[in-house]
Coordinates of C-alpha atoms in Angstrom, one line a residue:
X1 CA -41.7 -2.9 3.7
X2 CA -38.8 -1.5 5.8
X3 CA -37.7 1.9 4.4
X4 CA -34.8 3.5 4.4
X5 CA -34.3 7.2 3.9
X6 CA -31.1 9.9 3.7
X7 CA -30.8 13.5 2.6
X8 CA -27.8 14.6 1.3
X9 CA -26.4 18.0 1.2
X10 CA -24.2 19.7 -1.3
X11 CA -22.3 22.8 -2.0
X12 CA -24.0 23.1 -5.8
X13 CA -26.8 24.6 -7.6
X14 CA -29.5 21.5 -7.9
X15 CA -28.8 21.3 -11.8
X16 CA -25.1 20.5 -11.4
X17 CA -25.2 17.9 -9.3
X18 CA -27.7 16.1 -11.6
X19 CA -25.8 16.9 -14.8
X20 CA -23.5 15.0 -12.1
X21 CA -25.5 11.8 -11.8
X22 CA -26.5 11.8 -15.5
X23 CA -22.8 11.7 -16.7
X24 CA -22.0 8.5 -18.4
X25 CA -19.4 7.3 -15.3
X26 CA -21.3 8.5 -12.6
X27 CA -22.4 5.1 -11.7
X28 CA -18.6 4.0 -11.2
X29 CA -17.5 6.9 -9.4
X30 CA -20.5 6.4 -6.8
X31 CA -20.4 2.9 -6.1
X32 CA -18.2 2.1 -2.9
X33 CA -14.7 0.9 -3.4
X34 CA -15.0 -1.9 -1.0
X35 CA -18.2 -3.5 -2.8
X36 CA -16.4 -5.3 -5.6
X37 CA -19.5 -3.6 -8.2
X38 CA -18.7 -4.6 -11.6
X39 CA -21.1 -3.3 -14.4
X40 CA -22.5 -5.0 -17.0
X41 CA -24.7 -2.3 -18.8
X42 CA -24.4 1.4 -17.7
X43 CA -27.8 2.6 -18.2
X44 CA -28.7 6.8 -18.7
X45 CA -31.3 8.5 -16.7
X46 CA -34.3 8.1 -18.8
X47 CA -37.2 5.9 -18.3
X48 CA -37.3 1.9 -18.9
X49 CA -33.3 2.6 -19.1
X50 CA -31.5 -0.8 -17.6
X51 CA -28.2 -1.0 -15.0
X52 CA -26.8 -4.1 -14.7
X53 CA -23.8 -5.1 -12.3
X54 CA -23.0 -7.7 -10.2
X55 CA -22.4 -7.1 -6.2
X56 CA -20.2 -9.1 -3.4
X57 CA -21.6 -11.6 -1.3
X58 CA -19.1 -13.1 0.3
X59 CA -18.3 -16.0 -2.0
X60 CA -21.5 -15.3 -4.7
X61 CA -21.5 -12.6 -6.9
X62 CA -25.1 -12.2 -7.7
X63 CA -26.4 -10.0 -10.6
X64 CA -28.2 -7.1 -10.0
X65 CA -30.5 -5.3 -12.6
X66 CA -32.3 -2.1 -12.3
X67 CA -34.4 -0.3 -14.3
X68 CA -35.0 3.5 -14.4
X69 CA -38.9 4.7 -14.1
X70 CA -40.3 8.0 -13.5
X71 CA -37.9 10.4 -14.6
X72 CA -38.2 14.0 -14.5
X73 CA -35.0 15.4 -15.3
X74 CA -33.3 17.9 -12.4
X75 CA -36.0 16.7 -10.3
X76 CA -36.3 12.7 -9.5
X77 CA -35.3 9.7 -10.8
X78 CA -36.4 6.1 -9.5
X79 CA -34.9 2.4 -10.2
X80 CA -36.5 -0.4 -9.1
X81 CA -34.7 -4.0 -8.7
X82 CA -35.8 -6.4 -11.1
X83 CA -33.3 -9.1 -10.3
X84 CA -31.0 -9.6 -7.3
X85 CA -30.1 -10.4 -3.9
X86 CA -33.0 -8.1 -2.0
X87 CA -36.7 -9.5 -1.9
X88 CA -37.3 -5.9 -3.3
X89 CA -35.6 -2.8 -3.6
X90 CA -37.8 0.6 -4.8
X91 CA -35.3 3.6 -4.9
X92 CA -36.4 7.1 -5.3
X93 CA -34.0 10.0 -6.0
X94 CA -35.4 13.7 -5.0
X95 CA -33.0 16.5 -6.2
X96 CA -33.9 19.8 -4.4
X97 CA -33.0 23.1 -4.6
X98 CA -31.9 24.8 -1.4
X99 CA -30.3 28.0 -2.4
X100 CA -28.7 29.4 -5.6
X101 CA -26.0 27.1 -5.2
X102 CA -27.1 24.4 -2.3
X103 CA -29.3 21.5 -3.0
X104 CA -30.0 18.3 -1.5
X105 CA -30.4 14.5 -2.6
X106 CA -33.3 13.2 -0.6
X107 CA -32.9 9.1 -1.3
X108 CA -36.0 6.6 -0.2
X109 CA -35.7 3.4 -0.7
X110 CA -38.4 0.3 -0.3
X111 CA -36.8 -2.9 0.5
X112 CA -37.1 -5.9 2.0
X113 CA -35.1 -9.2 2.4
X114 CA -35.6 -12.6 0.9
X115 CA -37.9 -14.8 3.0
X116 CA -38.0 -11.3 4.6
X117 CA -41.0 -12.4 7.3
X118 CA -38.3 -15.1 8.8
X119 CA -35.0 -13.1 7.8
X120 CA -36.2 -9.3 9.0
X121 CA -34.5 -9.7 12.1
X122 CA -31.3 -10.2 10.8
X123 CA -31.4 -6.5 9.0
X124 CA -29.5 -4.5 11.6
X125 CA -26.8 -6.5 11.3
X126 CA -26.6 -7.7 7.6
X127 CA -28.3 -4.6 5.9
X128 CA -28.7 -1.1 8.0
X129 CA -25.2 -0.8 8.8
X130 CA -23.6 -1.2 5.1
X131 CA -26.4 1.4 4.0
X132 CA -25.2 3.7 6.2
X133 CA -21.6 3.1 4.7
X134 CA -22.8 3.5 1.4
X135 CA -24.2 6.8 1.4
X136 CA -21.9 8.4 3.0
X137 CA -19.5 7.5 1.4
X138 CA -22.1 8.4 -2.2
X139 CA -22.2 11.7 -0.6
X140 CA -18.5 12.1 0.0
X141 CA -17.5 11.2 -3.8
X142 CA -20.1 13.4 -4.8
X143 CA -19.6 16.3 -3.0
X144 CA -15.8 16.0 -3.4
X145 CA -16.5 16.0 -7.5
X146 CA -18.3 18.8 -7.3
X147 CA -16.4 20.7 -5.5
X148 CA -13.3 19.9 -7.5
X149 CA -14.9 20.6 -11.1
X150 CA -16.1 23.9 -9.8
X151 CA -12.8 25.1 -8.8
X152 CA -12.2 25.1 -12.7
X153 CA -15.5 25.7 -13.7
X154 CA -14.1 29.4 -15.2
X155 CA -12.0 27.0 -17.7
X156 CA -12.7 26.1 -21.1
X157 CA -13.9 21.9 -21.5
X158 CA -11.0 20.2 -23.0
X159 CA -10.6 16.9 -25.4
X160 CA -8.9 14.6 -23.6
X161 CA -7.0 11.5 -25.1
X162 CA -6.1 8.9 -22.6
X163 CA -4.3 5.8 -22.7
X164 CA -4.4 2.8 -20.3
X165 CA -8.3 3.9 -19.5
X166 CA -9.3 0.2 -18.9
X167 CA -6.6 0.2 -15.9
X168 CA -7.7 1.1 -12.1
X169 CA -7.0 5.1 -12.3
X170 CA -7.7 5.3 -16.3
X171 CA -11.7 3.7 -15.3
X172 CA -12.0 5.8 -12.8
X173 CA -10.5 9.2 -14.4
X174 CA -12.3 8.4 -17.4
X175 CA -15.1 8.7 -15.3
X176 CA -14.5 11.8 -13.2
X177 CA -13.4 13.8 -16.4
X178 CA -16.6 13.3 -18.1
X179 CA -18.4 13.8 -15.0
X180 CA -16.9 17.4 -15.2
X181 CA -18.0 17.8 -18.9
X182 CA -14.4 17.6 -20.6
X183 CA -15.0 15.1 -24.2
X184 CA -13.1 11.7 -23.8
X185 CA -11.7 9.9 -26.2
X186 CA -9.7 7.1 -25.5
X187 CA -6.7 5.5 -26.8
X188 CA -6.6 1.7 -27.2
X189 CA -5.4 -1.3 -29.0
X190 CA -7.7 -3.2 -31.0
X191 CA -7.9 -6.1 -28.7
X192 CA -9.2 -4.0 -26.1
X193 CA -12.2 -4.8 -24.3
X194 CA -14.0 -1.6 -22.9
X195 CA -16.0 -1.2 -20.3
X196 CA -20.0 -1.4 -19.8
X197 CA -19.8 2.6 -19.3
X198 CA -17.5 3.0 -22.0
X199 CA -18.7 1.7 -25.2
X200 CA -20.2 4.5 -26.5
X201 CA -17.1 6.9 -26.2
X202 CA -14.6 7.8 -28.9
X203 CA -11.3 5.7 -29.4
X204 CA -8.5 5.9 -31.5
X205 CA -7.3 2.5 -32.0
X206 CA -3.2 1.9 -32.4
X207 CA -0.4 -0.4 -32.4
X208 CA 1.8 0.3 -29.3
X209 CA 4.5 -1.1 -30.0
X210 CA 4.7 0.2 -33.9
X211 CA 3.3 3.4 -33.5
X212 CA 1.1 2.8 -36.4
X213 CA -2.6 4.7 -35.9
X214 CA -4.9 2.3 -37.3
X215 CA -8.5 4.1 -36.6
X216 CA -9.3 7.7 -35.7
X217 CA -6.9 10.7 -35.2
X218 CA -4.2 12.0 -32.9
X219 CA -5.1 15.6 -34.5
X220 CA -6.7 18.3 -32.5
X221 CA -6.7 17.0 -28.4
X222 CA -5.8 19.8 -26.0
X223 CA -4.3 17.3 -23.5
X224 CA -2.9 13.8 -23.8
X225 CA -2.8 11.7 -20.7
X226 CA -0.4 8.5 -21.1
X227 CA -1.0 5.6 -18.7
X228 CA -0.5 2.8 -20.5
X229 CA 1.5 -0.1 -19.1
X230 CA 1.4 -3.7 -17.9
X231 CA 1.0 -4.7 -14.3
X232 CA 3.6 -4.7 -12.2
X233 CA 2.9 -6.5 -9.4
X234 CA 0.7 -9.1 -11.2
X235 CA 2.6 -11.5 -12.4
X236 CA 6.2 -12.8 -10.9
X237 CA 9.1 -11.5 -13.0
X238 CA 11.6 -12.9 -14.9
X239 CA 13.4 -11.8 -18.0
X240 CA 10.4 -12.2 -20.2
X241 CA 8.1 -10.5 -17.9
X242 CA 10.7 -7.7 -16.9
X243 CA 11.0 -7.0 -20.5
X244 CA 7.8 -6.5 -21.0
X245 CA 7.2 -4.1 -18.4
X246 CA 9.6 -2.0 -19.9
X247 CA 8.4 -2.1 -23.4
X248 CA 5.1 -1.8 -22.5
X249 CA 5.9 2.0 -21.1
X250 CA 9.0 3.0 -23.0
X251 CA 8.2 1.9 -26.6
X252 CA 4.7 3.5 -26.4
X253 CA 5.7 6.6 -25.1
X254 CA 8.8 7.1 -27.9
X255 CA 6.0 6.4 -30.1
X256 CA 3.5 9.3 -29.1
X257 CA 5.7 11.4 -29.1
X258 CA 6.8 10.7 -32.6
X259 CA 3.5 11.0 -33.8
X260 CA 3.1 15.1 -32.0
X261 CA 5.8 15.7 -34.1
X262 CA 3.2 14.8 -37.7
X263 CA 0.8 16.7 -36.5
X264 CA -0.6 19.7 -37.6
X265 CA -2.6 20.5 -33.8
X266 CA -0.6 18.5 -31.7
X267 CA -1.9 18.2 -28.0
X268 CA -1.1 21.7 -25.4
X269 CA -0.5 19.0 -22.7
X270 CA 1.1 15.6 -22.3
X271 CA 0.7 13.7 -19.4
X272 CA 3.4 10.8 -18.8
X273 CA 2.9 8.0 -16.0
X274 CA 5.8 7.6 -13.9
X275 CA 6.3 6.0 -10.3
X276 CA 7.9 6.6 -6.9
X277 CA 9.9 3.6 -7.9
X278 CA 12.6 6.2 -9.9
X279 CA 14.0 7.3 -6.4
X280 CA 15.4 3.8 -6.1
X281 CA 15.3 2.4 -2.2
X282 CA 16.4 5.2 -0.6
X283 CA 15.8 4.2 3.2
X284 CA 14.5 7.1 5.8
X285 CA 15.5 9.8 3.5
X286 CA 12.7 12.3 2.4
X287 CA 13.1 12.6 -1.0
X288 CA 11.0 15.3 -3.3
X289 CA 11.3 16.3 -7.2
X290 CA 14.8 18.0 -6.7
X291 CA 15.9 14.3 -5.2
X292 CA 18.2 12.2 -7.8
X293 CA 17.2 9.3 -9.0
X294 CA 18.2 6.0 -7.8
X295 CA 19.2 2.6 -8.6
X296 CA 17.7 -0.9 -9.6
X297 CA 15.2 -2.3 -12.4
X298 CA 12.3 -0.3 -11.0
X299 CA 14.1 3.5 -11.0
X300 CA 16.3 2.4 -13.9
X301 CA 12.9 1.8 -15.7
X302 CA 10.6 4.8 -14.7
X303 CA 13.9 6.9 -15.5
X304 CA 13.6 5.7 -19.0
X305 CA 10.3 6.1 -19.6
X306 CA 10.5 9.7 -18.4
X307 CA 12.9 10.2 -21.1
X308 CA 11.1 8.8 -23.8
X309 CA 8.5 11.3 -22.4
X310 CA 11.3 14.4 -22.5
X311 CA 11.2 15.0 -26.4
X312 CA 7.7 16.5 -26.0
X313 CA 8.8 19.7 -24.6
X314 CA 11.0 20.4 -27.4
X315 CA 8.3 20.5 -29.5
X316 CA 6.6 23.0 -27.2
X317 CA 4.4 20.7 -25.6
X318 CA 3.6 20.9 -21.9
X319 CA 5.4 17.8 -20.5
X320 CA 4.0 16.3 -17.2
X321 CA 4.9 13.7 -15.2
X322 CA 3.0 11.7 -12.7
X323 CA 5.2 9.9 -10.6
X324 CA 2.3 7.6 -8.8
X325 CA 2.8 6.4 -4.9
X326 CA 1.4 3.2 -4.0
X327 CA -2.5 3.5 -4.6
X328 CA -4.6 2.1 -1.4
X329 CA -8.2 0.7 -2.7
X330 CA -9.8 -2.3 -2.4
X331 CA -10.5 -2.5 -5.8
X332 CA -6.4 -3.2 -6.3
X333 CA -2.9 -2.2 -6.3
X334 CA -1.1 -3.0 -3.2
X335 CA -4.3 -3.3 -1.0
X336 CA -6.5 -5.5 -2.3
X337 CA -3.8 -8.7 -2.0
X338 CA -3.3 -7.5 1.8
X339 CA -6.8 -7.2 2.8
X340 CA -7.5 -11.5 3.2
X341 CA -4.5 -11.8 4.9
X342 CA -5.5 -9.1 7.4
X343 CA -9.2 -10.2 7.6
X344 CA -7.7 -13.6 8.9
X345 CA -5.4 -12.0 11.7
X346 CA -1.8 -12.6 9.0
X347 CA -0.8 -9.0 8.6
X348 CA 2.1 -8.0 9.9
X349 CA 5.2 -6.3 9.2
X350 CA 7.3 -7.8 6.0
X351 CA 11.0 -8.2 6.6
X352 CA 10.8 -5.8 9.0
X353 CA 8.6 -3.5 8.1
X354 CA 10.9 -0.3 8.1
X355 CA 10.7 0.2 4.4
X356 CA 8.2 3.4 3.5
X357 CA 5.5 3.3 1.5
X358 CA 4.5 6.4 -0.4
X359 CA 0.8 6.0 -0.8
X360 CA -1.9 8.2 -2.0
X361 CA -5.5 7.4 -2.2
X362 CA -7.5 6.5 -5.2
X363 CA -9.6 9.3 -5.8
X364 CA -6.9 11.8 -4.4
X365 CA -4.9 10.5 -7.4
X366 CA -7.6 11.5 -10.0
X367 CA -7.9 15.0 -8.6
X368 CA -4.0 15.7 -8.4
X369 CA -4.4 14.7 -12.3
X370 CA -6.9 17.0 -12.8
X371 CA -5.0 19.5 -11.1
X372 CA -1.9 19.3 -13.2
X373 CA -4.0 18.7 -16.7
X374 CA -5.7 22.4 -15.7
X375 CA -3.3 24.3 -14.2
X376 CA -1.0 25.8 -17.4
X377 CA 1.6 26.8 -15.3
X378 CA 2.6 23.1 -13.9
X379 CA 5.0 21.3 -15.9
X380 CA 8.0 19.0 -15.5
X381 CA 8.0 16.0 -12.3
X382 CA 5.3 16.1 -9.5
X383 CA 5.3 13.1 -7.1
X384 CA 1.7 11.8 -6.8
X385 CA 1.9 10.4 -3.1
X386 CA 0.0 11.9 0.4
X387 CA 1.5 14.1 2.3
X388 CA 2.0 11.2 5.4
X389 CA 4.3 8.3 3.9
X390 CA 4.3 5.7 6.7
X391 CA 6.8 2.4 7.2
X392 CA 5.3 -0.9 6.0
X393 CA 4.4 -2.0 9.6
X394 CA 2.5 1.4 10.4
X395 CA 0.7 0.8 7.2
X396 CA -0.2 -3.0 8.6
X397 CA -1.5 -1.7 12.0
X398 CA -3.8 0.8 10.7
X399 CA -5.3 -1.6 8.1
X400 CA -5.4 -4.3 11.1
X401 CA -6.9 -1.3 13.2
X402 CA -9.9 -0.2 10.8
X403 CA -10.4 -3.9 10.0
X404 CA -10.6 -4.4 13.8
X405 CA -8.2 -7.0 13.6
X406 CA -5.1 -8.3 15.5
X407 CA -1.7 -7.1 14.0
X408 CA 1.5 -9.5 15.2
X409 CA 1.9 -12.0 12.2
X410 CA 5.6 -10.9 10.6
X411 CA 6.7 -12.1 7.4
X412 CA 10.2 -12.9 7.1
X413 CA 12.3 -11.3 4.5
X414 CA 13.8 -14.7 2.9
X415 CA 9.8 -16.1 2.8
X416 CA 9.1 -13.4 0.6
X417 CA 11.8 -13.4 -2.0
X418 CA 10.6 -17.4 -1.9
X419 CA 7.7 -17.0 -2.6
X420 CA 7.8 -13.8 -5.3
X421 CA 11.4 -14.1 -6.0
X422 CA 12.8 -10.6 -7.5
X423 CA 9.5 -9.0 -7.2
X424 CA 9.6 -9.7 -3.2
X425 CA 12.9 -7.5 -2.9
X426 CA 11.7 -4.2 -5.1
X427 CA 7.7 -4.0 -4.4
X428 CA 7.5 -5.6 -0.9
X429 CA 11.3 -5.3 0.9
X430 CA 12.7 -2.2 -0.4
X431 CA 10.3 1.6 -0.5
X432 CA 10.5 5.4 -0.6
X433 CA 10.1 8.3 1.7
X434 CA 8.3 10.7 -0.5
X435 CA 7.1 13.9 0.0
X436 CA 4.6 15.5 -2.9
X437 CA 6.4 19.0 -2.0
X438 CA 5.8 20.3 -6.1
X439 CA 2.4 19.5 -6.2
X440 CA 1.6 21.2 -2.5
X441 CA 3.3 24.2 -3.7
X442 CA 1.4 24.2 -6.9
X443 CA -1.9 25.0 -4.6
X444 CA -2.7 21.3 -5.0
X445 CA -5.2 20.2 -1.4
X446 CA -5.8 16.3 -0.6
X447 CA -8.7 14.9 0.2
X448 CA -6.9 12.3 2.8
X449 CA -3.7 13.3 4.4
X450 CA -3.6 10.4 6.8
X451 CA -3.4 7.1 6.0
X452 CA -6.6 6.0 8.4
X453 CA -8.9 8.3 7.2
X454 CA -8.3 6.9 3.2
X455 CA -8.4 3.3 4.8
X456 CA -12.0 4.1 6.7
X457 CA -13.4 5.9 3.6
X458 CA -12.8 3.0 1.0
X459 CA -13.4 -0.1 3.3
X460 CA -16.6 1.6 4.7
X461 CA -15.3 1.0 8.0
X462 CA -15.9 5.6 8.5
X463 CA -17.3 6.5 12.2
X464 CA -20.7 7.7 11.2
X465 CA -23.0 9.4 13.3
X466 CA -25.7 7.5 15.1

C-alpha cells in the first residue's frame, strides 16, 4: 500500500503534547476547518475506543469509523479505518521526546483508494495535496494551542462555566479550555443537544428567560463566559426575529447577574458577549474601545447587552465585554455563505464594497478570550478583531485570490435589500473600522494579523514547501 509520512516538531515536552491529544476536545481542535467534519462519537486514547464522524466529499457525506489500537500512553497510538471513503487507512501516531522542552510526532499512514488498481493514478490530485494541507494545519494548531497554554501554565486551573457552548465559538472554546486543563461546565437549556465530545461534560440546566436554575448550581465557578444568543444572520429579520435577537442576549444576561448576587461563592470573573455592532455604521472612522456607541438596531442591542452585564461590577466581579468582530472560518459566520459564490466566480463587492469588515480568525478569538480570562488586570470592553480591518471589496478580492477564482461580479445594494431586507443594510452594507487597541496594550499577540494568512490556513490553501 502507499505510505504517507509526516514529522511535526513542537516546542513542548512530549508529555504535554500527549496530554493535549488525550483531552476530550482534541479531535474537534485538530480537524481542519475546511473539511466540514462532524463528530458523531469521540473516542478516548485507549484501546478499542471508536471515533465516528462524517467527512465532506463533494455532495456526499460518508461516515468514517476509526478504532484505536496498540495504545501506549505517552508514546504511541494507532487508528484503523473500519468504515469510510478509503479502501484502507491505518495511521500510527508516535510521540518522540527530543529534549526537555521539545518533542516530535511521527505520523505514518498506510492507505489506498477504493478500487486502488484503477484509481491510484488520481492520488496526486485527490489525496496527497489534501493530506499535506491537513497535517500542516494540524501541526500549526497543536503548536499554537500549546504555546498559548504554556503562557499561563504557572496559574491555577479554573472552574469555568460557559453558556452558548454549542455555538461556533463556544464549541471550540470549550475544547481548547479542556486541552488547557481547566474544568468546564456548560450552562444549557433543557432542550439543548450537546455535541458528541461533550456528552460526558458537567452541565447546569436553566430557563434562560426566567432565570430559574433547574439542575446543578452556579456556586463556586472562577469564571463565567456568557456567549449565548440567537444567530444574527441566520434568518431574515422581522419584528419577531429582532425581538428574539434581543431577548436571547439581554434577558439571560440580566438573570445571570441577578443570580450572582444571591450566591455564597459568586464567580471572580464574568466575561459577557458583545459585538462591534456597538459602534454603529461609522464609514472609515478608526474606532477603539474609547469610541462612543453608534446608532441603529445592532448598536442599540449591543449597548443594552453590555448594560445588562454592568451590575456585576458592583458585586465585585471582574467584568469583561467581548466586542466580537466578524469571525472568519468556513465552519460558519460570514465566510461560509461567501464560499460557493466565490468558487463559482461570482464573488465581488457588495453595494460598492467600501464598508469595512473588522474580521478575526476563529482561533485568535479563542486565544484572546483565554488571554483575557487568565489576565486579572484586564477589565471592561475589548475589541476582539484583527489589527487590519479591510474594506469589503478587499476581503472579497483576497478570498477570490486564495481560491484562485476571478473577482468581478458586484452585487448592487438594492438587490441585497430585496433579497435579505433590513438584515442586508445592517450586516452587508454597513460596517465598522475597529482596532483592538486595549487587547494589544494588554500584551496579546495575534496568530493572524493579516487576512490572507488567515484565509489560507482555514481554507487549506497554504503555500507549503515542496
